[in-house]
Amino acid sequence: GKISGPQSFDPTYGMIVRNKDEFELPLDLETIPTPKEFKDAIQSLSPEQREFCQAFRSMQLESTLFGVVVIQIKPQLEKLLKLAPDGLAKEIDLTEKLMELFIKYQIPSDLLAFEEGPEEISERDPRRLEAVRHHVDQMYAMIGREKDRELAEKEQEAEYALSLIHIS
């Protein structure tokens, strides 16, 4: 990404690293000339060549900074799902299921988040966590039914293909 201001970072790429995931990031390192060296180097060039070199240098300078931003996902997940801070701290299985639903199945967060009803419920009330757990279970049940339906469809297609072979 790029640093777009004193307090802002515009990400270009992102990745989620979780549990014991490891990754290597090869960097292409190249030294660019200092402002004085650059000025000395382009001094003898024609105005058009100098303008080109200055444009090229500005492109080089735009991409010379590499930034890594680490964002803890669990606290953001708790806010997103309207749970208490550290509400998922002891809920490893639920957290893993939530991550899978978001990443693998692209389930929107509003289908999993706690929904405030007519009565106000305290942020630390266990019913919030139970509601999220219930939503997760419902999603996994729906995904299971869909997988079963797809499997039955594939089996039916295979049986039909087999019956065509026996007829010929």
mmCIF file of C-alpha atoms in Angstrom:
data_model
loop_
_atom_site.group_PDB
_atom_site.id
_atom_site.type_symbol
_atom_site.label_atom_id
_atom_site.label_comp_id
_atom_site.label_asym_id
_atom_site.label_seq_id
_atom_site.Cartn_x
_atom_site.Cartn_y
_atom_site.Cartn_z
ATOM 1 C CA GLY A 1 0.000 0.000 0.000
ATOM 2 C CA LYS A 2 0.852 3.657 0.037
ATOM 3 C CA ILE A 3 1.038 6.188 2.819
ATOM 4 C CA SER A 4 -1.428 8.784 1.585
ATOM 5 C CA GLY A 5 -1.073 11.229 4.450
ATOM 6 C CA PRO A 6 0.420 11.686 7.892
ATOM 7 C CA GLN A 7 -2.292 9.534 9.509
ATOM 8 C CA SER A 8 -3.499 7.327 6.655
ATOM 9 C CA PHE A 9 -2.445 4.196 4.798
ATOM 10 C CA ASP A 10 -4.115 3.068 1.550
ATOM 11 C CA PRO A 11 -3.686 -0.703 1.303
ATOM 12 C CA THR A 12 -3.116 -2.249 -2.104
ATOM 13 C CA TYR A 13 -2.932 -5.892 -1.047
ATOM 14 C CA GLY A 14 -3.949 -7.730 2.070
ATOM 15 C CA MET A 15 -3.822 -11.186 3.534
ATOM 16 C CA ILE A 16 -5.079 -12.951 6.595
ATOM 17 C CA VAL A 17 -2.476 -14.815 8.624
ATOM 18 C CA ARG A 18 -3.947 -16.930 11.364
ATOM 19 C CA ASN A 19 -2.887 -19.515 13.892
ATOM 20 C CA LYS A 20 0.520 -20.884 12.891
ATOM 21 C CA ASP A 21 0.488 -19.614 9.284
ATOM 22 C CA GLU A 22 3.848 -18.444 7.988
ATOM 23 C CA PHE A 23 4.724 -16.523 4.863
ATOM 24 C CA GLU A 24 7.794 -15.150 3.164
ATOM 25 C CA LEU A 25 7.778 -11.872 1.327
ATOM 26 C CA PRO A 26 10.642 -11.381 -1.113
ATOM 27 C CA LEU A 27 11.633 -7.737 -1.480
ATOM 28 C CA ASP A 28 13.448 -6.231 -4.459
ATOM 29 C CA LEU A 29 15.822 -3.760 -2.853
ATOM 30 C CA GLU A 30 17.507 -1.120 -4.979
ATOM 31 C CA THR A 31 19.273 2.049 -3.897
ATOM 32 C CA ILE A 32 18.091 5.226 -5.571
ATOM 33 C CA PRO A 33 20.290 8.306 -5.796
ATOM 34 C CA THR A 34 20.117 11.040 -3.182
ATOM 35 C CA PRO A 35 18.529 14.350 -4.245
ATOM 36 C CA LYS A 36 21.996 15.906 -4.762
ATOM 37 C CA GLU A 37 23.272 12.927 -6.779
ATOM 38 C CA PHE A 38 20.120 13.027 -8.905
ATOM 39 C CA LYS A 39 20.443 16.786 -9.532
ATOM 40 C CA ASP A 40 24.091 16.382 -10.526
ATOM 41 C CA ALA A 41 23.252 13.462 -12.848
ATOM 42 C CA ILE A 42 20.529 15.287 -14.812
ATOM 43 C CA GLN A 43 22.244 18.683 -14.932
ATOM 44 C CA SER A 44 23.802 18.113 -18.383
ATOM 45 C CA LEU A 45 20.620 16.693 -19.981
ATOM 46 C CA SER A 46 18.266 18.518 -22.340
ATOM 47 C CA PRO A 47 15.091 20.020 -20.806
ATOM 48 C CA GLU A 48 12.949 17.198 -22.259
ATOM 49 C CA GLN A 49 15.272 14.499 -20.914
ATOM 50 C CA ARG A 50 15.431 16.257 -17.538
ATOM 51 C CA GLU A 51 11.613 16.393 -17.385
ATOM 52 C CA PHE A 52 11.426 12.676 -18.202
ATOM 53 C CA CYS A 53 14.015 11.832 -15.530
ATOM 54 C CA GLN A 54 12.168 13.903 -12.926
ATOM 55 C CA ALA A 55 8.882 12.153 -13.769
ATOM 56 C CA PHE A 56 10.618 8.776 -13.549
ATOM 57 C CA ARG A 57 12.178 9.702 -10.194
ATOM 58 C CA SER A 58 8.827 10.765 -8.777
ATOM 59 C CA MET A 59 7.433 7.337 -9.744
ATOM 60 C CA GLN A 60 10.414 5.684 -8.038
ATOM 61 C CA LEU A 61 9.884 7.737 -4.887
ATOM 62 C CA GLU A 62 6.174 6.857 -4.818
ATOM 63 C CA SER A 63 6.974 3.174 -4.447
ATOM 64 C CA THR A 64 10.060 3.259 -2.248
ATOM 65 C CA LEU A 65 8.222 2.859 1.014
ATOM 66 C CA PHE A 66 6.897 -0.515 2.055
ATOM 67 C CA GLY A 67 4.382 -0.654 4.861
ATOM 68 C CA VAL A 68 2.993 -3.519 6.858
ATOM 69 C CA VAL A 69 -0.062 -2.953 8.989
ATOM 70 C CA VAL A 70 -1.082 -5.606 11.487
ATOM 71 C CA ILE A 71 -4.720 -5.565 12.470
ATOM 72 C CA GLN A 72 -5.895 -7.912 15.183
ATOM 73 C CA ILE A 73 -8.979 -9.593 13.737
ATOM 74 C CA LYS A 74 -10.633 -10.888 16.911
ATOM 75 C CA PRO A 75 -11.349 -7.445 18.485
ATOM 76 C CA GLN A 76 -12.705 -6.209 15.144
ATOM 77 C CA LEU A 77 -14.806 -9.371 14.840
ATOM 78 C CA GLU A 78 -16.272 -8.743 18.301
ATOM 79 C CA LYS A 79 -17.225 -5.171 17.352
ATOM 80 C CA LEU A 80 -18.685 -6.324 14.039
ATOM 81 C CA LEU A 81 -20.817 -8.990 15.728
ATOM 82 C CA LYS A 82 -21.836 -6.600 18.561
ATOM 83 C CA LEU A 83 -20.203 -8.708 21.270
ATOM 84 C CA ALA A 84 -18.380 -7.591 24.407
ATOM 85 C CA PRO A 85 -14.633 -6.963 24.210
ATOM 86 C CA ASP A 86 -12.876 -10.315 24.726
ATOM 87 C CA GLY A 87 -16.235 -12.031 24.181
ATOM 88 C CA LEU A 88 -14.586 -14.508 21.827
ATOM 89 C CA ALA A 89 -11.473 -14.978 24.002
ATOM 90 C CA LYS A 90 -12.452 -18.460 25.214
ATOM 91 C CA GLU A 91 -14.493 -19.334 22.126
ATOM 92 C CA ILE A 92 -11.815 -20.842 19.877
ATOM 93 C CA ASP A 93 -14.147 -23.157 17.957
ATOM 94 C CA LEU A 94 -16.724 -20.419 17.389
ATOM 95 C CA THR A 95 -14.005 -18.004 16.229
ATOM 96 C CA GLU A 96 -12.669 -20.584 13.756
ATOM 97 C CA LYS A 97 -16.164 -21.216 12.414
ATOM 98 C CA LEU A 98 -16.801 -17.486 12.048
ATOM 99 C CA MET A 99 -13.538 -17.013 10.169
ATOM 100 C CA GLU A 100 -14.409 -19.898 7.838
ATOM 101 C CA LEU A 101 -17.875 -18.480 7.178
ATOM 102 C CA PHE A 102 -16.437 -15.052 6.363
ATOM 103 C CA ILE A 103 -13.427 -16.204 4.340
ATOM 104 C CA LYS A 104 -14.460 -19.444 2.639
ATOM 105 C CA TYR A 105 -18.206 -18.930 2.229
ATOM 106 C CA GLN A 106 -18.283 -15.092 2.056
ATOM 107 C CA ILE A 107 -21.264 -14.903 4.439
ATOM 108 C CA PRO A 108 -22.241 -11.270 5.179
ATOM 109 C CA SER A 109 -21.664 -10.196 8.775
ATOM 110 C CA ASP A 110 -25.232 -8.988 9.282
ATOM 111 C CA LEU A 111 -26.429 -12.616 8.998
ATOM 112 C CA LEU A 112 -24.207 -13.614 11.924
ATOM 113 C CA ALA A 113 -24.221 -10.536 14.178
ATOM 114 C CA PHE A 114 -26.258 -10.134 17.337
ATOM 115 C CA GLU A 115 -29.452 -8.212 16.671
ATOM 116 C CA GLU A 116 -30.787 -5.978 19.426
ATOM 117 C CA GLY A 117 -34.485 -6.610 20.019
ATOM 118 C CA PRO A 118 -37.060 -4.377 21.719
ATOM 119 C CA GLU A 119 -35.467 -4.951 25.125
ATOM 120 C CA GLU A 120 -31.953 -3.634 25.627
ATOM 121 C CA ILE A 121 -29.406 -6.310 26.502
ATOM 122 C CA SER A 122 -26.158 -5.528 28.306
ATOM 123 C CA GLU A 123 -22.975 -5.814 26.275
ATOM 124 C CA ARG A 124 -21.694 -8.565 28.600
ATOM 125 C CA ASP A 125 -24.949 -10.585 28.538
ATOM 126 C CA PRO A 126 -24.229 -14.207 27.482
ATOM 127 C CA ARG A 127 -27.351 -14.144 25.284
ATOM 128 C CA ARG A 128 -25.396 -12.048 22.776
ATOM 129 C CA LEU A 129 -22.792 -14.785 22.349
ATOM 130 C CA GLU A 130 -25.483 -17.471 22.260
ATOM 131 C CA ALA A 131 -27.341 -15.587 19.518
ATOM 132 C CA VAL A 132 -24.169 -15.410 17.395
ATOM 133 C CA ARG A 133 -23.482 -19.102 18.066
ATOM 134 C CA HIS A 134 -27.062 -19.901 16.983
ATOM 135 C CA HIS A 135 -26.615 -17.896 13.747
ATOM 136 C CA VAL A 136 -23.352 -19.752 13.029
ATOM 137 C CA ASP A 137 -25.032 -23.121 13.631
ATOM 138 C CA GLN A 138 -27.879 -22.146 11.304
ATOM 139 C CA MET A 139 -25.408 -21.184 8.561
ATOM 140 C CA TYR A 140 -23.517 -24.461 8.911
ATOM 141 C CA ALA A 141 -26.811 -26.381 8.797
ATOM 142 C CA MET A 142 -27.773 -24.545 5.589
ATOM 143 C CA ILE A 143 -24.322 -25.200 4.067
ATOM 144 C CA GLY A 144 -24.617 -28.885 5.034
ATOM 145 C CA ARG A 145 -28.041 -29.153 3.358
ATOM 146 C CA GLU A 146 -26.678 -27.475 0.229
ATOM 147 C CA LYS A 147 -23.695 -29.871 0.123
ATOM 148 C CA ASP A 148 -26.057 -32.847 0.534
ATOM 149 C CA ARG A 149 -28.260 -31.525 -2.286
ATOM 150 C CA GLU A 150 -25.249 -31.058 -4.574
ATOM 151 C CA LEU A 151 -23.982 -34.547 -3.735
ATOM 152 C CA ALA A 152 -27.387 -36.071 -4.494
ATOM 153 C CA GLU A 153 -27.442 -34.161 -7.784
ATOM 154 C CA LYS A 154 -23.980 -35.473 -8.729
ATOM 155 C CA GLU A 155 -24.988 -39.034 -7.813
ATOM 156 C CA GLN A 156 -28.124 -38.703 -9.935
ATOM 157 C CA GLU A 157 -26.049 -37.417 -12.883
ATOM 158 C CA ALA A 158 -23.609 -40.325 -12.476
ATOM 159 C CA GLU A 159 -26.470 -42.851 -12.378
ATOM 160 C CA TYR A 160 -27.996 -41.309 -15.502
ATOM 161 C CA ALA A 161 -24.630 -41.413 -17.320
ATOM 162 C CA LEU A 162 -24.191 -45.051 -16.263
ATOM 163 C CA SER A 163 -27.676 -45.953 -17.486
ATOM 164 C CA LEU A 164 -26.880 -44.398 -20.902
ATOM 165 C CA ILE A 165 -23.756 -46.544 -21.142
ATOM 166 C CA HIS A 166 -25.752 -49.728 -20.361
ATOM 167 C CA ILE A 167 -28.432 -48.862 -22.969
ATOM 168 C CA SER A 168 -25.844 -48.450 -25.754
#
